[in-house]
Amino acid sequence: MHFTGSSLSPCSDFPASCKLSSSVGICMLVQHLQGKKTSLHLLGGIRGFMGTEHSKNEGRRSMFFLRKGPKLPAWEDALLSGKEPKSLLKRGLRYVSLSLIMKGMTRTPDFLWGLPEVQKLNLSRNQLAVIPPSLGKLDRLVVLNLGGNCLKCLPKEIGLLRNLKVLFVNMNCLTEVPAELSLCRKLEVLSLSHNRISQLPLSFTDLTSLRKLNLSNNRFVQIPLCIFALRSLDFLHLGSNRLENIAESVQYLVNLQIFIVENNNIRTLPRSLCFITTLELLNVDYNAIQSLPDDLYLLHRLPRIAWNPMDKGLHIAHNPLSRPLPKVVEGGLDVLFNYLREKKEHN
């Protein structure tokens, strides 16, 4: 799941600070997923799929298969190393997976579309510029990792992947997302971090099963309205964008536990944010916040003022807080909450 670094894609032109931010966010997402029983089997696939060993006899049968079948392009033949395409599949207890990570591919191999049984597919850390419409043939896919490539768009046929639950397209060159992705109604985890996206299709409101959404390191000026309809979200990362505010509608994300909007241009926090009492981590580091809403003390699940990026709690460092807030914050979360509570009572 952890795919970062500018070497992954020649299209990536993000500063080191952005990459670090994304790395922390993805690590936190891994930790968050590990706490959910329904995601454990998927998590094993997201972290990278390993190939399987085969006996010499299997190798001979594969060579025979290749001699009998149509001649493959030289680079595909080298990729297969004389094996039958199906021999690359790893058959686990629950899923059939295929890993073609870091193969130096500039295009997807044609044999891939003849493997409809694959359920976990890892094409990350290559140099792919296009994913063809043939992707729609792999309609049993549950996990798809396209991270660390040079993709400028996704095919509309991605909407045919009706069993898809986890999709990673981080570290690419996307400027938009096809509306057809909203047809993947089973989607639970979506990472679009480190791209050039500035808006999402309104049809994203149909992704009612979505629980983890990473949109960090993109070009959003405001939080897309469709996000506020995703009531199942418990993880939302919008760090390192160009956000100037958080809409009052954020209160509709009633199951949100982790909310990261660090490294933006946010000046104030809306009062409605204080009503998301499920929040365990709120990261507003590196913004332009001067004051805090008096009702912030309602976020009783925030355990502390947090300084380590991986810790739960309130992250509020590197903001131009007006006096006396900097001193109050130094005293810890209880001191801050008491100060805000008393301030509200006096008002």
CSV table of C-alpha atoms in Angstrom, one decimal:
chain,number,residue,atom,x,y,z
A,1,MET,CA,0.0,0.0,0.0
A,2,HIS,CA,2.9,2.2,0.6
A,3,PHE,CA,4.1,3.5,-2.8
A,4,THR,CA,5.9,6.8,-2.7
A,5,GLY,CA,9.0,8.5,-4.1
A,6,SER,CA,9.6,10.5,-7.2
A,7,SER,CA,11.4,7.6,-8.8
A,8,LEU,CA,8.2,5.8,-9.3
A,9,SER,CA,7.0,7.9,-12.1
A,10,PRO,CA,8.8,10.3,-14.5
A,11,CYS,CA,5.6,12.3,-14.5
A,12,SER,CA,5.9,13.1,-10.8
A,13,ASP,CA,7.1,16.6,-10.0
A,14,PHE,CA,6.1,17.0,-6.4
A,15,PRO,CA,8.3,18.5,-3.7
A,16,ALA,CA,9.8,16.2,-1.0
A,17,SER,CA,7.5,17.6,1.7
A,18,CYS,CA,4.5,16.5,-0.3
A,19,LYS,CA,5.9,13.0,-0.7
A,20,LEU,CA,6.5,12.8,3.1
A,21,SER,CA,3.0,14.0,3.8
A,22,SER,CA,1.5,11.3,1.5
A,23,SER,CA,3.8,8.6,2.9
A,24,VAL,CA,2.5,9.4,6.4
A,25,GLY,CA,-1.1,9.5,5.3
A,26,ILE,CA,-0.8,6.1,3.5
A,27,CYS,CA,0.9,4.6,6.6
A,28,MET,CA,-1.9,5.8,8.7
A,29,LEU,CA,-4.4,4.4,6.2
A,30,VAL,CA,-2.6,1.0,6.5
A,31,GLN,CA,-2.9,1.2,10.3
A,32,HIS,CA,-6.6,2.2,10.1
A,33,LEU,CA,-7.3,-0.7,7.8
A,34,GLN,CA,-5.6,-3.2,10.0
A,35,GLY,CA,-8.2,-2.4,12.7
A,36,LYS,CA,-11.0,-3.5,10.4
A,37,LYS,CA,-11.6,-7.2,10.1
A,38,THR,CA,-13.3,-6.8,6.7
A,39,SER,CA,-10.2,-5.3,5.2
A,40,LEU,CA,-7.5,-7.7,6.3
A,41,HIS,CA,-7.6,-10.0,3.3
A,42,LEU,CA,-7.6,-7.0,1.0
A,43,LEU,CA,-4.7,-5.4,2.9
A,44,GLY,CA,-2.5,-8.4,2.1
A,45,GLY,CA,-3.0,-7.8,-1.6
A,46,ILE,CA,-2.5,-4.0,-1.4
A,47,ARG,CA,0.9,-4.3,0.0
A,48,GLY,CA,2.2,-6.1,-3.1
A,49,PHE,CA,1.6,-9.4,-4.7
A,50,MET,CA,4.4,-12.0,-4.8
A,51,GLY,CA,4.9,-14.4,-7.7
A,52,THR,CA,4.8,-18.2,-7.3
A,53,GLU,CA,7.5,-20.8,-7.8
A,54,HIS,CA,7.0,-23.5,-10.4
A,55,SER,CA,8.6,-26.9,-11.1
A,56,LYS,CA,10.7,-27.7,-14.1
A,57,ASN,CA,7.9,-29.8,-15.5
A,58,GLU,CA,5.5,-26.9,-15.3
A,59,GLY,CA,8.1,-24.8,-17.1
A,60,ARG,CA,8.4,-27.4,-19.9
A,61,ARG,CA,4.6,-27.4,-20.3
A,62,SER,CA,4.6,-23.6,-20.4
A,63,MET,CA,7.2,-23.7,-23.1
A,64,PHE,CA,5.1,-26.1,-25.1
A,65,PHE,CA,2.1,-23.8,-24.7
A,66,LEU,CA,4.0,-20.9,-26.0
A,67,ARG,CA,5.3,-22.8,-29.0
A,68,LYS,CA,1.8,-23.9,-29.9
A,69,GLY,CA,0.2,-20.5,-29.4
A,70,PRO,CA,0.5,-17.2,-31.3
A,71,LYS,CA,4.0,-15.6,-31.1
A,72,LEU,CA,4.2,-12.9,-28.4
A,73,PRO,CA,6.1,-9.6,-28.7
A,74,ALA,CA,9.7,-9.9,-27.5
A,75,TRP,CA,9.1,-7.8,-24.4
A,76,GLU,CA,6.0,-9.8,-23.4
A,77,ASP,CA,8.0,-13.0,-23.9
A,78,ALA,CA,10.7,-11.7,-21.7
A,79,LEU,CA,8.1,-10.8,-19.0
A,80,LEU,CA,6.7,-14.3,-19.0
A,81,SER,CA,10.2,-15.9,-19.0
A,82,GLY,CA,9.0,-18.8,-21.1
A,83,LYS,CA,5.9,-19.5,-18.9
A,84,GLU,CA,2.3,-19.7,-19.6
A,85,PRO,CA,0.5,-16.5,-18.6
A,86,LYS,CA,-1.7,-18.4,-16.1
A,87,SER,CA,1.4,-19.6,-14.3
A,88,LEU,CA,2.0,-16.1,-13.1
A,89,LEU,CA,-1.2,-16.2,-11.0
A,90,LYS,CA,-1.0,-16.7,-7.3
A,91,ARG,CA,-3.9,-18.7,-6.0
A,92,GLY,CA,-4.6,-17.9,-2.4
A,93,LEU,CA,-7.3,-19.2,-0.1
A,94,ARG,CA,-9.7,-16.4,-1.1
A,95,TYR,CA,-8.3,-14.5,-4.0
A,96,VAL,CA,-6.4,-15.1,-7.3
A,97,SER,CA,-3.7,-12.4,-7.6
A,98,LEU,CA,-1.2,-11.2,-10.2
A,99,SER,CA,1.8,-8.9,-9.5
A,100,LEU,CA,3.6,-7.1,-12.3
A,101,ILE,CA,5.1,-4.5,-10.1
A,102,MET,CA,8.3,-2.8,-11.2
A,103,LYS,CA,8.6,-4.6,-14.5
A,104,GLY,CA,9.6,-1.4,-16.5
A,105,MET,CA,6.4,-1.7,-18.6
A,106,THR,CA,5.5,1.2,-20.8
A,107,ARG,CA,2.2,-0.5,-21.8
A,108,THR,CA,0.1,-3.3,-20.5
A,109,PRO,CA,0.8,-6.8,-21.9
A,110,ASP,CA,-2.0,-8.2,-24.1
A,111,PHE,CA,-2.0,-11.6,-22.3
A,112,LEU,CA,-3.3,-9.8,-19.2
A,113,TRP,CA,-6.8,-9.4,-20.7
A,114,GLY,CA,-7.0,-13.2,-21.2
A,115,LEU,CA,-6.9,-13.7,-17.4
A,116,PRO,CA,-10.5,-12.9,-16.3
A,117,GLU,CA,-10.1,-14.9,-13.1
A,118,VAL,CA,-7.6,-12.5,-11.5
A,119,GLN,CA,-9.1,-10.7,-8.5
A,120,LYS,CA,-6.0,-8.8,-7.2
A,121,LEU,CA,-3.9,-7.0,-9.8
A,122,ASN,CA,-0.8,-5.0,-9.1
A,123,LEU,CA,0.6,-2.9,-11.9
A,124,SER,CA,2.3,-0.3,-9.7
A,125,ARG,CA,5.7,1.3,-10.2
A,126,ASN,CA,5.9,1.0,-13.9
A,127,GLN,CA,5.8,3.6,-16.7
A,128,LEU,CA,2.3,3.0,-18.0
A,129,ALA,CA,0.8,6.0,-19.8
A,130,VAL,CA,-2.5,4.3,-20.8
A,131,ILE,CA,-4.8,1.6,-19.4
A,132,PRO,CA,-6.8,0.3,-22.4
A,133,PRO,CA,-10.6,-0.3,-22.4
A,134,SER,CA,-9.8,-4.0,-22.1
A,135,LEU,CA,-9.5,-3.4,-18.4
A,136,GLY,CA,-13.3,-3.9,-18.3
A,137,LYS,CA,-12.8,-7.6,-19.1
A,138,LEU,CA,-11.3,-8.2,-15.7
A,139,ASP,CA,-14.7,-7.9,-14.0
A,140,ARG,CA,-13.8,-10.1,-11.0
A,141,LEU,CA,-11.2,-7.6,-9.8
A,142,VAL,CA,-11.5,-6.8,-6.1
A,143,VAL,CA,-8.1,-5.0,-5.7
A,144,LEU,CA,-6.4,-2.9,-8.4
A,145,ASN,CA,-3.2,-1.0,-7.9
A,146,LEU,CA,-2.1,1.4,-10.6
A,147,GLY,CA,0.1,3.6,-8.4
A,148,GLY,CA,3.4,5.0,-9.5
A,149,ASN,CA,2.8,5.2,-13.3
A,150,CYS,CA,2.3,8.0,-15.8
A,151,LEU,CA,-1.5,7.8,-16.3
A,152,LYS,CA,-3.2,10.9,-17.5
A,153,CYS,CA,-6.7,9.3,-17.5
A,154,LEU,CA,-8.6,6.2,-16.6
A,155,PRO,CA,-10.7,4.3,-19.2
A,156,LYS,CA,-14.5,4.6,-18.8
A,157,GLU,CA,-14.6,0.9,-18.8
A,158,ILE,CA,-13.4,1.0,-15.2
A,159,GLY,CA,-17.1,1.2,-14.4
A,160,LEU,CA,-17.5,-2.4,-15.5
A,161,LEU,CA,-15.5,-3.5,-12.4
A,162,ARG,CA,-18.5,-4.0,-10.3
A,163,ASN,CA,-16.7,-6.2,-7.7
A,164,LEU,CA,-13.9,-3.6,-7.1
A,165,LYS,CA,-13.3,-2.8,-3.4
A,166,VAL,CA,-9.9,-1.2,-3.4
A,167,LEU,CA,-8.4,1.1,-6.0
A,168,PHE,CA,-5.0,2.8,-5.9
A,169,VAL,CA,-4.1,5.3,-8.7
A,170,ASN,CA,-1.8,7.4,-6.5
A,171,MET,CA,1.4,9.0,-8.0
A,172,ASN,CA,0.2,9.5,-11.5
A,173,CYS,CA,-0.7,12.4,-13.8
A,174,LEU,CA,-4.5,12.4,-13.6
A,175,THR,CA,-6.3,15.7,-14.1
A,176,GLU,CA,-9.8,14.2,-13.8
A,177,VAL,CA,-11.6,11.0,-12.8
A,178,PRO,CA,-14.2,9.3,-15.0
A,179,ALA,CA,-17.8,9.6,-13.8
A,180,GLU,CA,-18.1,5.8,-14.6
A,181,LEU,CA,-16.0,5.0,-11.5
A,182,SER,CA,-19.1,5.7,-9.5
A,183,LEU,CA,-20.6,2.5,-11.0
A,184,CYS,CA,-18.2,0.6,-8.8
A,185,ARG,CA,-20.7,0.6,-5.9
A,186,LYS,CA,-18.7,-1.9,-3.8
A,187,LEU,CA,-15.6,0.4,-3.6
A,188,GLU,CA,-14.4,0.9,0.0
A,189,VAL,CA,-10.9,2.2,-0.4
A,190,LEU,CA,-9.8,4.8,-3.0
A,191,SER,CA,-6.4,6.6,-3.2
A,192,LEU,CA,-6.0,9.4,-5.8
A,193,SER,CA,-3.1,11.1,-4.0
A,194,HIS,CA,-0.3,12.8,-5.9
A,195,ASN,CA,-2.1,13.7,-9.1
A,196,ARG,CA,-3.3,16.9,-10.6
A,197,ILE,CA,-7.0,16.6,-9.9
A,198,SER,CA,-9.1,19.7,-9.0
A,199,GLN,CA,-12.6,18.3,-9.0
A,200,LEU,CA,-14.6,15.1,-8.8
A,201,PRO,CA,-17.7,14.0,-10.7
A,202,LEU,CA,-21.0,14.7,-8.9
A,203,SER,CA,-21.8,11.0,-9.5
A,204,PHE,CA,-19.4,10.1,-6.7
A,205,THR,CA,-22.3,10.5,-4.4
A,206,ASP,CA,-23.2,6.9,-5.5
A,207,LEU,CA,-20.1,5.5,-3.8
A,208,THR,CA,-22.0,4.9,-0.6
A,209,SER,CA,-19.7,2.0,0.5
A,210,LEU,CA,-16.6,4.2,0.4
A,211,ARG,CA,-14.8,4.3,3.8
A,212,LYS,CA,-11.2,5.5,3.0
A,213,LEU,CA,-10.5,8.3,0.6
A,214,ASN,CA,-7.1,9.8,0.0
A,215,LEU,CA,-7.0,13.0,-2.2
A,216,SER,CA,-3.8,14.5,-0.8
A,217,ASN,CA,-1.3,16.3,-3.0
A,218,ASN,CA,-3.7,17.4,-5.7
A,219,ARG,CA,-5.1,20.8,-6.8
A,220,PHE,CA,-8.4,21.1,-4.9
A,221,VAL,CA,-9.4,24.6,-4.0
A,222,GLN,CA,-12.4,23.5,-2.1
A,223,ILE,CA,-13.7,20.1,-0.8
A,224,PRO,CA,-15.9,18.6,-3.6
A,225,LEU,CA,-19.5,18.7,-2.6
A,226,CYS,CA,-20.0,15.1,-3.5
A,227,ILE,CA,-17.8,14.1,-0.6
A,228,PHE,CA,-20.3,15.3,1.9
A,229,ALA,CA,-22.7,12.7,0.7
A,230,LEU,CA,-20.3,9.8,1.5
A,231,ARG,CA,-21.7,9.1,5.0
A,232,SER,CA,-19.7,5.9,5.4
A,233,LEU,CA,-16.3,7.7,5.2
A,234,ASP,CA,-14.1,7.2,8.3
A,235,PHE,CA,-10.8,8.3,6.7
A,236,LEU,CA,-10.5,11.5,4.6
A,237,HIS,CA,-7.1,12.9,3.6
A,238,LEU,CA,-7.0,16.2,1.8
A,239,GLY,CA,-3.6,17.4,2.8
A,240,SER,CA,-1.3,19.4,0.5
A,241,ASN,CA,-4.0,20.9,-1.7
A,242,ARG,CA,-5.1,24.5,-2.1
A,243,LEU,CA,-8.0,24.5,0.3
A,244,GLU,CA,-9.0,27.9,1.7
A,245,ASN,CA,-11.9,26.7,3.9
A,246,ILE,CA,-13.9,23.8,5.1
A,247,ALA,CA,-17.6,24.0,4.3
A,248,GLU,CA,-20.2,23.7,7.0
A,249,SER,CA,-21.5,20.6,5.2
A,250,VAL,CA,-18.6,18.7,6.7
A,251,GLN,CA,-20.9,17.9,9.6
A,252,TYR,CA,-22.7,15.3,7.4
A,253,LEU,CA,-19.6,13.0,7.6
A,254,VAL,CA,-21.0,11.5,10.8
A,255,ASN,CA,-18.7,8.5,10.8
A,256,LEU,CA,-15.4,10.3,10.2
A,257,GLN,CA,-12.6,9.2,12.5
A,258,ILE,CA,-9.5,10.6,10.7
A,259,PHE,CA,-9.6,14.0,9.0
A,260,ILE,CA,-6.4,15.4,7.5
A,261,VAL,CA,-6.2,18.8,5.9
A,262,GLU,CA,-2.6,19.7,6.7
A,263,ASN,CA,-0.6,22.0,4.4
A,264,ASN,CA,-3.4,24.0,2.9
A,265,ASN,CA,-4.5,27.7,3.1
A,266,ILE,CA,-7.3,27.2,5.6
A,267,ARG,CA,-8.0,30.3,7.7
A,268,THR,CA,-10.8,29.2,10.0
A,269,LEU,CA,-12.4,26.0,11.1
A,270,PRO,CA,-16.2,25.8,10.8
A,271,ARG,CA,-18.3,25.4,14.0
A,272,SER,CA,-20.0,22.4,12.3
A,273,LEU,CA,-16.7,20.5,12.4
A,274,CYS,CA,-17.1,20.3,16.2
A,275,PHE,CA,-20.2,18.1,15.8
A,276,ILE,CA,-18.3,15.2,14.2
A,277,THR,CA,-17.9,13.6,17.6
A,278,THR,CA,-16.4,10.4,16.1
A,279,LEU,CA,-13.2,12.2,15.2
A,280,GLU,CA,-10.1,10.7,16.8
A,281,LEU,CA,-7.5,12.5,14.7
A,282,LEU,CA,-7.8,16.0,13.3
A,283,ASN,CA,-4.8,17.3,11.5
A,284,VAL,CA,-4.8,21.0,10.5
A,285,ASP,CA,-1.0,21.5,10.7
A,286,TYR,CA,0.6,24.1,8.3
A,287,ASN,CA,-2.4,26.3,7.6
A,288,ALA,CA,-3.3,29.9,8.2
A,289,ILE,CA,-5.6,29.4,11.2
A,290,GLN,CA,-5.7,32.2,13.7
A,291,SER,CA,-8.7,31.3,15.9
A,292,LEU,CA,-10.5,28.1,17.0
A,293,PRO,CA,-14.3,27.5,17.3
A,294,ASP,CA,-15.5,27.6,20.9
A,295,ASP,CA,-17.3,24.3,20.5
A,296,LEU,CA,-14.1,22.4,19.7
A,297,TYR,CA,-14.2,20.8,23.2
A,298,LEU,CA,-17.1,18.7,21.9
A,299,LEU,CA,-14.5,16.5,20.1
A,300,HIS,CA,-14.1,14.3,23.2
A,301,ARG,CA,-12.4,11.4,21.3
A,302,LEU,CA,-9.4,13.5,20.5
A,303,PRO,CA,-6.9,12.2,23.2
A,304,ARG,CA,-4.2,14.9,23.1
A,305,ILE,CA,-2.4,17.7,21.3
A,306,ALA,CA,-0.4,15.6,18.9
A,307,TRP,CA,3.0,16.4,17.5
A,308,ASN,CA,3.9,13.0,15.9
A,309,PRO,CA,2.2,12.7,12.5
A,310,MET,CA,1.2,9.2,13.3
A,311,ASP,CA,-0.5,10.0,16.6
A,312,LYS,CA,-4.2,10.4,17.2
A,313,GLY,CA,-5.3,13.7,18.5
A,314,LEU,CA,-5.4,17.4,17.5
A,315,HIS,CA,-2.6,18.4,15.2
A,316,ILE,CA,-2.5,22.2,15.1
A,317,ALA,CA,1.2,23.1,14.8
A,318,HIS,CA,2.6,25.8,12.4
A,319,ASN,CA,-0.5,28.0,12.4
A,320,PRO,CA,-0.5,31.8,13.2
A,321,LEU,CA,-2.8,31.3,16.3
A,322,SER,CA,-3.7,34.6,17.9
A,323,ARG,CA,-2.9,35.2,21.6
A,324,PRO,CA,-3.3,33.6,24.1
A,325,LEU,CA,-3.9,30.4,22.1
A,326,PRO,CA,-0.2,29.4,21.5
A,327,LYS,CA,0.4,29.4,25.3
A,328,VAL,CA,-2.9,27.6,25.9
A,329,VAL,CA,-2.0,24.9,23.4
A,330,GLU,CA,1.3,24.3,25.1
A,331,GLY,CA,-0.6,23.3,28.2
A,332,GLY,CA,-2.2,20.4,26.4
A,333,LEU,CA,-5.7,19.5,25.1
A,334,ASP,CA,-7.5,19.6,28.5
A,335,VAL,CA,-6.2,23.1,29.1
A,336,LEU,CA,-7.3,24.2,25.6
A,337,PHE,CA,-10.7,22.6,25.9
A,338,ASN,CA,-11.3,24.3,29.3
A,339,TYR,CA,-10.2,27.6,27.9
A,340,LEU,CA,-12.7,27.3,25.0
A,341,ARG,CA,-15.5,26.1,27.3
A,342,GLU,CA,-15.0,29.0,29.7
A,343,LYS,CA,-14.8,31.5,26.8
A,344,LYS,CA,-18.1,30.2,25.4
A,345,GLU,CA,-19.8,30.6,28.8
A,346,HIS,CA,-18.6,34.1,29.2
A,347,ASN,CA,-19.9,35.0,25.8
